[in-house]
mmCIF file of C-alpha atoms and ligand atoms in Angstrom:
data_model
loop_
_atom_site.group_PDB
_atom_site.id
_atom_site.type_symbol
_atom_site.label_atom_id
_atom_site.label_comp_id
_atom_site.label_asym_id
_atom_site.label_seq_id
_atom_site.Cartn_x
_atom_site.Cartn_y
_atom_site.Cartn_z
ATOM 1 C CA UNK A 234 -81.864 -180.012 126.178
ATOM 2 C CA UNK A 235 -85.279 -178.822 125.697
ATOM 3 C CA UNK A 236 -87.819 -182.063 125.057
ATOM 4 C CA UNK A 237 -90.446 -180.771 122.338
ATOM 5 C CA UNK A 238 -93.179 -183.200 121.362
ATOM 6 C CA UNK A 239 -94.258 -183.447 117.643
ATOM 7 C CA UNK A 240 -97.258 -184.984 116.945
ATOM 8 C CA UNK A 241 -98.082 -186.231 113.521
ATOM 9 C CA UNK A 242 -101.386 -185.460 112.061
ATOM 10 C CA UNK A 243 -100.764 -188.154 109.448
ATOM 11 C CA UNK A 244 -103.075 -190.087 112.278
ATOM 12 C CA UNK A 245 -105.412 -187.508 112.681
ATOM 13 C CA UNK A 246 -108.886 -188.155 110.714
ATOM 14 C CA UNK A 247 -108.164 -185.710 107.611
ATOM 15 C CA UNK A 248 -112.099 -185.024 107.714
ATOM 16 C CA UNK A 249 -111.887 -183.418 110.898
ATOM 17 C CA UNK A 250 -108.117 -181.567 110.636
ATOM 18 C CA UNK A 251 -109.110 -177.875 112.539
ATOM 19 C CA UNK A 252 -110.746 -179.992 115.429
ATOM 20 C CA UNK A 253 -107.505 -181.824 115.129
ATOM 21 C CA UNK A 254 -105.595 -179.209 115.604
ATOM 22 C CA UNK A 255 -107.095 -177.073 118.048
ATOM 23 C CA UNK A 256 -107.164 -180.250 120.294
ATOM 24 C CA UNK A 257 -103.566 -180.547 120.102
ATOM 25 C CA UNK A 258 -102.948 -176.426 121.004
ATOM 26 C CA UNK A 259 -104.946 -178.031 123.523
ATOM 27 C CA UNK A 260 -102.874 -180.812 124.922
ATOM 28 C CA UNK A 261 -99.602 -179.009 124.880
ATOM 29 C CA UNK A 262 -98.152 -180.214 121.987
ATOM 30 C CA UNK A 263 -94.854 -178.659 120.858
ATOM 31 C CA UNK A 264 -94.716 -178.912 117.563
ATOM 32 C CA UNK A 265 -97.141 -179.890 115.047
ATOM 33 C CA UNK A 266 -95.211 -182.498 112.556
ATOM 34 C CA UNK A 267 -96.759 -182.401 108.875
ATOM 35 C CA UNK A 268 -96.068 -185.825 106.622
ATOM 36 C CA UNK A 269 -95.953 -185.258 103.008
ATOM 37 C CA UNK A 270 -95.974 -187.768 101.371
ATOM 38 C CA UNK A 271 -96.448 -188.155 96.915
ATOM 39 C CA UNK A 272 -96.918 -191.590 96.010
ATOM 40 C CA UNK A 273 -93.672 -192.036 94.621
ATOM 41 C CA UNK A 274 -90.852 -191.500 97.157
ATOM 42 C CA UNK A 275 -93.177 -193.390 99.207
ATOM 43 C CA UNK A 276 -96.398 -195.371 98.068
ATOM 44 C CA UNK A 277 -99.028 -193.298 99.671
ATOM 45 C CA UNK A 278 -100.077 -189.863 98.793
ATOM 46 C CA UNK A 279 -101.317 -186.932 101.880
ATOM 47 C CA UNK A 280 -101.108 -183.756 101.458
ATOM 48 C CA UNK A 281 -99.539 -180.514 100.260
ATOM 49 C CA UNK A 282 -99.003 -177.300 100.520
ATOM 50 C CA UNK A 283 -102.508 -176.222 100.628
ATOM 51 C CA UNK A 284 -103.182 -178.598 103.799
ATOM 52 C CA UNK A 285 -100.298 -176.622 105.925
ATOM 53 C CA UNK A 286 -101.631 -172.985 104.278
ATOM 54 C CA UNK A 287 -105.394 -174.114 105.735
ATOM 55 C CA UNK A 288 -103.820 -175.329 109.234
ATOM 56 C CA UNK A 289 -101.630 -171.879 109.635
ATOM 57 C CA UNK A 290 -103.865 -169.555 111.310
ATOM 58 C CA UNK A 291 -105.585 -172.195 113.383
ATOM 59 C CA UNK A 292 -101.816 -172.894 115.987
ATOM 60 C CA UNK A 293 -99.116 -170.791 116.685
ATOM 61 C CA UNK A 294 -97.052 -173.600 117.304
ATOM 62 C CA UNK A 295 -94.372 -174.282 114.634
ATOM 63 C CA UNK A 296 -95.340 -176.521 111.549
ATOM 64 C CA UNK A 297 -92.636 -179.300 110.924
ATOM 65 C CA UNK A 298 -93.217 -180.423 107.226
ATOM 66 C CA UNK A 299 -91.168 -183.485 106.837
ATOM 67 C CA UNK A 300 -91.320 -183.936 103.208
ATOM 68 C CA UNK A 301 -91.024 -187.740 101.779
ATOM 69 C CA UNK A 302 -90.818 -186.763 98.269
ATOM 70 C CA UNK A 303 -89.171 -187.040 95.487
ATOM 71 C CA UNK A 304 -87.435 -183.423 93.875
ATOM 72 C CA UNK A 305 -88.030 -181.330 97.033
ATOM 73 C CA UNK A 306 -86.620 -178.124 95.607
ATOM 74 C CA UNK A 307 -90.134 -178.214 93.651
ATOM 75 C CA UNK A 308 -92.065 -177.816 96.445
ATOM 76 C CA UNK A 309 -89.660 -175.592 98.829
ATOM 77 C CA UNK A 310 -91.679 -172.524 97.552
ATOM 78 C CA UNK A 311 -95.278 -173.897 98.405
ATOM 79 C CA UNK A 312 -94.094 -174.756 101.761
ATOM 80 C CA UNK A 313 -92.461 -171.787 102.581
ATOM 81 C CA UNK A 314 -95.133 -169.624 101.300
ATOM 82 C CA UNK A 315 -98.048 -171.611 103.330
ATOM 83 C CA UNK A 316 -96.362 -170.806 106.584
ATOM 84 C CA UNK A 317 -94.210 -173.828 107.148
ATOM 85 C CA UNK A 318 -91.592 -173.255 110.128
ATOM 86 C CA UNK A 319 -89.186 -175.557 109.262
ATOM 87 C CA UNK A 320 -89.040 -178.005 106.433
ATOM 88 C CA UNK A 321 -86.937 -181.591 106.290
ATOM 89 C CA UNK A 322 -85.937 -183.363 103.161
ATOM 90 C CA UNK A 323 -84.856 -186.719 102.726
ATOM 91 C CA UNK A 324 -81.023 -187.442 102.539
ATOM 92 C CA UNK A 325 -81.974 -190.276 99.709
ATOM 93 C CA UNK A 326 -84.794 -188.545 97.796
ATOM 94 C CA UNK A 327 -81.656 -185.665 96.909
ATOM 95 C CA UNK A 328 -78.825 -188.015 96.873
ATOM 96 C CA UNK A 329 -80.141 -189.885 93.872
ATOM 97 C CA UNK A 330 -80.840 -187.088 92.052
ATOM 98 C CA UNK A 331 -76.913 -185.352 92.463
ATOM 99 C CA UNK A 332 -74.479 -185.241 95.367
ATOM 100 C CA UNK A 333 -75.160 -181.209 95.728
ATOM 101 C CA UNK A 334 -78.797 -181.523 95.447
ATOM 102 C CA UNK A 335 -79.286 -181.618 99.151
ATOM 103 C CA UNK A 336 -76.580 -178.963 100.176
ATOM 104 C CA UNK A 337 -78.589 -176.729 97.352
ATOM 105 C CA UNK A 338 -82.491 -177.721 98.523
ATOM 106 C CA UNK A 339 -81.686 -176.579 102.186
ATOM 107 C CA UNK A 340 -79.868 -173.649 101.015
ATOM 108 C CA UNK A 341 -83.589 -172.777 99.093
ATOM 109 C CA UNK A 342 -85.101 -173.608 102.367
ATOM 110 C CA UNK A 343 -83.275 -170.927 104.232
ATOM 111 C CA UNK A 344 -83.281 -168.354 101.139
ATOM 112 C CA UNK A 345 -87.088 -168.511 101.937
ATOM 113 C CA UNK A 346 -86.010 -167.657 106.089
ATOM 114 C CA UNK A 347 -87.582 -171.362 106.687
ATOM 115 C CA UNK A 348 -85.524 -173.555 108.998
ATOM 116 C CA UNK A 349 -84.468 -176.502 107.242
ATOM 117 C CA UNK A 350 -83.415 -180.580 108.258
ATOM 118 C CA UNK A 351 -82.059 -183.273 106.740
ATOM 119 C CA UNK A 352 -83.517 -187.066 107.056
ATOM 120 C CA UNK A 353 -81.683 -190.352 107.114
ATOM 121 C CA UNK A 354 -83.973 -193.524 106.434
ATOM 122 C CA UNK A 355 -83.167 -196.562 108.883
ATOM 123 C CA UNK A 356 -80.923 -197.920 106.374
ATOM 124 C CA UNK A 357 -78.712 -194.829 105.638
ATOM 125 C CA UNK A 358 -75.861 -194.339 108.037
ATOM 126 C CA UNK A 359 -76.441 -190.399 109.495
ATOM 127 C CA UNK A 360 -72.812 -190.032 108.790
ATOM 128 C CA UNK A 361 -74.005 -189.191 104.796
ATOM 129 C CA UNK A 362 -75.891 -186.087 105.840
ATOM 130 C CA UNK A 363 -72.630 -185.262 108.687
ATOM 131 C CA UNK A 364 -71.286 -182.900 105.759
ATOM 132 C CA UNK A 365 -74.216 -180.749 105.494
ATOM 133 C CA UNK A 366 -74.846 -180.435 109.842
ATOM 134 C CA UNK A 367 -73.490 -176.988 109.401
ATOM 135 C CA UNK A 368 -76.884 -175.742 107.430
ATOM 136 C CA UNK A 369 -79.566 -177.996 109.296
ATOM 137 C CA UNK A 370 -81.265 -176.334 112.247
ATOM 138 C CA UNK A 371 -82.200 -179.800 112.759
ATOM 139 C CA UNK A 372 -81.593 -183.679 111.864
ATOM 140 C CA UNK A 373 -84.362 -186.158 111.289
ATOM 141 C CA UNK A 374 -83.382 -189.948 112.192
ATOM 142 C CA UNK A 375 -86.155 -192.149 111.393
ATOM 143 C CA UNK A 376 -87.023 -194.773 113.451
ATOM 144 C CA UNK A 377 -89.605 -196.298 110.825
ATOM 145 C CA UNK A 378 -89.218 -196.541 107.185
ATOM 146 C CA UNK A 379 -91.228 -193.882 105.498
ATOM 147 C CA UNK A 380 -94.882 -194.649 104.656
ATOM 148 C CA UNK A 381 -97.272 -195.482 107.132
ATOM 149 C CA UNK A 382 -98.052 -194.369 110.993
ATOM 150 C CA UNK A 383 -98.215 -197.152 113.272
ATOM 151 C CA UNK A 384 -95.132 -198.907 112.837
ATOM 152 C CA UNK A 385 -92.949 -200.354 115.248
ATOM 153 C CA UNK A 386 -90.064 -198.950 116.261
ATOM 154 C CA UNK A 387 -86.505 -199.986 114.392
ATOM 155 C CA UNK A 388 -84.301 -200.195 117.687
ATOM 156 C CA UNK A 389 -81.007 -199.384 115.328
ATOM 157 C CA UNK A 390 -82.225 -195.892 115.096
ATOM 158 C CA UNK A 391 -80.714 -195.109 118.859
ATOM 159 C CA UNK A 392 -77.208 -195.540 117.392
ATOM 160 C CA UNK A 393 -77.971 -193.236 114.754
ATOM 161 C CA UNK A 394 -79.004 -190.490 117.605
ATOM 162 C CA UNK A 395 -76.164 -191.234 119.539
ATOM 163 C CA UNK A 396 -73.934 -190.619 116.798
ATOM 164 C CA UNK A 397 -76.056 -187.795 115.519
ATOM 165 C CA UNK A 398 -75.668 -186.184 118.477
ATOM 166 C CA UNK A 399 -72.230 -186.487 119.214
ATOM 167 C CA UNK A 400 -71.591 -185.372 116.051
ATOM 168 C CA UNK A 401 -73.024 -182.185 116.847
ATOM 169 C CA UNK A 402 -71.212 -181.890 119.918
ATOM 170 C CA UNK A 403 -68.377 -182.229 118.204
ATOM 171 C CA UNK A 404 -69.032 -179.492 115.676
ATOM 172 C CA UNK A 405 -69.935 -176.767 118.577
ATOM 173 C CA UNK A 406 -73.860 -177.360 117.818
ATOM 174 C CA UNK A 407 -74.228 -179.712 121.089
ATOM 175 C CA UNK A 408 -77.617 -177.926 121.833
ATOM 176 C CA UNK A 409 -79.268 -178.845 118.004
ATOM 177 C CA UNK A 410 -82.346 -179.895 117.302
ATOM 178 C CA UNK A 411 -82.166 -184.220 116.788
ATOM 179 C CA UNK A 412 -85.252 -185.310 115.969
ATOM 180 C CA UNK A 413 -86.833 -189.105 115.788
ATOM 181 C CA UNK A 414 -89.929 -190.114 113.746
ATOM 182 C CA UNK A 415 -91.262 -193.844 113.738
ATOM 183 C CA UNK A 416 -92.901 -196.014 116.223
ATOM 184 C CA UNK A 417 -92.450 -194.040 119.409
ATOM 185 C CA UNK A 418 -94.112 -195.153 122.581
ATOM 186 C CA UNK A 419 -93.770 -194.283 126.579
ATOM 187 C CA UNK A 420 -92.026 -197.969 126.307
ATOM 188 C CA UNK A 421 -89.055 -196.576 124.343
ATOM 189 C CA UNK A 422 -89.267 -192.923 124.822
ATOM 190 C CA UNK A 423 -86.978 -193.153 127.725
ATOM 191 C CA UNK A 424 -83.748 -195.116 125.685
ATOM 192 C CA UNK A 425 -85.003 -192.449 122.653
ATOM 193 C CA UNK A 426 -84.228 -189.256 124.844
ATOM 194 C CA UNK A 427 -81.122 -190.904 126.260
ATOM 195 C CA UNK A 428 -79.769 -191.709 122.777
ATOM 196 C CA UNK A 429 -80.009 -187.865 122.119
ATOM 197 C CA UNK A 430 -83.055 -187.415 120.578
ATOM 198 C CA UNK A 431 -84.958 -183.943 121.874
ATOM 199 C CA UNK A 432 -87.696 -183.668 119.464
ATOM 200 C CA UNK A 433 -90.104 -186.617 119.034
ATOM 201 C CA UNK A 434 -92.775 -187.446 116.752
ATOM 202 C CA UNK A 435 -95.818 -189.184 117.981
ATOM 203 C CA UNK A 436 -98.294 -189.910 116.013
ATOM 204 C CA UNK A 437 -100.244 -193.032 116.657
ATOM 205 C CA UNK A 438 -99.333 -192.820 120.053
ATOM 206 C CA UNK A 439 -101.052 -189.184 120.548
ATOM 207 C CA UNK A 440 -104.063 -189.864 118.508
ATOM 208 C CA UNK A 441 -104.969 -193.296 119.741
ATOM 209 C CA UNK A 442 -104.891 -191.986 123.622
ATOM 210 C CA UNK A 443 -108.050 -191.503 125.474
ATOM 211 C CA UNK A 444 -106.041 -188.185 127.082
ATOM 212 C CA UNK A 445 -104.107 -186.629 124.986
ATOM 213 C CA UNK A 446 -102.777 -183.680 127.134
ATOM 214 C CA UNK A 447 -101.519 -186.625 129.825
ATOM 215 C CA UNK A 448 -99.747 -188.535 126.839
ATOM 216 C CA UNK A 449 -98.259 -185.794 125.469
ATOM 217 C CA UNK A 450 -97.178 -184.523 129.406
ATOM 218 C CA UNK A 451 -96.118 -188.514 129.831
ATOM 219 C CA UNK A 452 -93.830 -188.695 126.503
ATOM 220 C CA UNK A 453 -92.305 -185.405 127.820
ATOM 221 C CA UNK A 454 -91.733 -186.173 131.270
HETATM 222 C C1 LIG B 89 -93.893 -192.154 108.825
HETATM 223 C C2 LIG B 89 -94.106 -190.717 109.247
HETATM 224 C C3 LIG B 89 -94.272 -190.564 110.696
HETATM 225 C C4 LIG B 89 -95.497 -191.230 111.266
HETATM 226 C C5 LIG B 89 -95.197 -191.600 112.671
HETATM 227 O O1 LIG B 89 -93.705 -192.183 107.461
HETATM 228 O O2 LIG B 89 -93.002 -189.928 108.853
HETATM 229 O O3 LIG B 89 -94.247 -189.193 111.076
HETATM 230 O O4 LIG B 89 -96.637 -190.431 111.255
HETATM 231 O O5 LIG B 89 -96.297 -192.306 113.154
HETATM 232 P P1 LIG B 89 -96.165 -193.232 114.421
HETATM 233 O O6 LIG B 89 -95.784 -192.361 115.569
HETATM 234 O O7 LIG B 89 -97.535 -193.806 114.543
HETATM 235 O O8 LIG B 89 -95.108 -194.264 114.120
HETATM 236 ZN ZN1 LIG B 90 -92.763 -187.848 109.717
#
């Protein structure tokens, strides 16, 4: 299984997001993770579409937009449109609006040729998004509940990879993308990756390092 580090520039300094960026083509970052979040699904409020349009031509490394929103299918089109590479979407955001809403927003995701993912909070078993596996290109277990970088890691969440991934084992799809967002460290990144977890979000952990490139190269390794 490939290892691909994601970064989160929810804990970059917004003022400076090109430097931000370039330094993180820089370090060898894999992926660059984007966390929208609208005051409502979650209290605070970042960015939008316009942030991941204005980021576009500065990487050529894929932008993850994890959306913590509420109504995603509203915003599938600015997303798509700005040059997002994949887009996620809560399982509970969807769930509480109908049970096809989720089935239906990643189905919009794709229509758009975006890769799309499904999240699972830390208190939503990952068996709930099991029935839609066969459209995600990738699952997002969190490790933190949504909100805020910094946070320490939920230790439950390794359970939820384990079963994520043998889930997808199961289905045929043992080589899919099973990514982990919340509180990750080069304390836990070790149990993280063993649990089945290939793509990892960092985002305190990247931006509060004196050397990037060797912390990225260190959560890797
Ligand atoms: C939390 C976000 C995370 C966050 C991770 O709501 O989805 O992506 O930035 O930050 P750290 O790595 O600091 O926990
Ligand atoms: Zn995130």
């Amino acid at each position: 299984m490939q290892i691909k580090i994601a970064p989160s520039i929810l804990s970059a300094d917004f003022s400076k997001m090109g430097e931000a960026i370039k330094n993180l083509n820089a370090a060898g970052a894999d992926v660059i993770h984007c966390d929208v979040m609208d005051g409502s699904f979650v209290e605070p409020i970042t960015f939008g579409g316009q942030m991941v349009k204005n980021i576009r031509p500065l990487t050529n490394l894929p932008l993850d937009c994890h959306l913590m929103i509420e109504h995603p299918k509203t915003q599938i089109k600015f997303f798509a449109e700005a040059g997002a590479d994949i887009i996620t979407v809560h399982y509970e955001a969807c769930n509480k609006i109908s049970p096809t809403y989720l089935r239906e927003t990643l189905e919009l995701i794709k229509s758009y040729g975006v890769k799309c993912g499904a999240v699972v909070n830390p208190d939503t078993d990952v068996e709930k998004i099991f029935p839609v596996f066969d459209l995600c290109d990738m699952v997002l277990i969190m490790s933190v509940f949504p909100g805020y970088g910094g946070q320490k890691f939920i230790p439950t969440a390794l359970e939820q990879l384990k079963k994520a991934r043998e889930y997808a084992v199961k289905m045929g799809r043992g080589d899919m993308d099973i990514e982990v967002d919340g509180g990750v460290t080069e304390a836990n990144v070790g149990d993280i990756k063993a649990a089945g977890a290939n793509v990892i979000v960092a985002g305190s952990t990247v931006f509060k390092s004196a050397d990037m490139a060797a912390t990225i190269a260190a959560l890797k390794a």
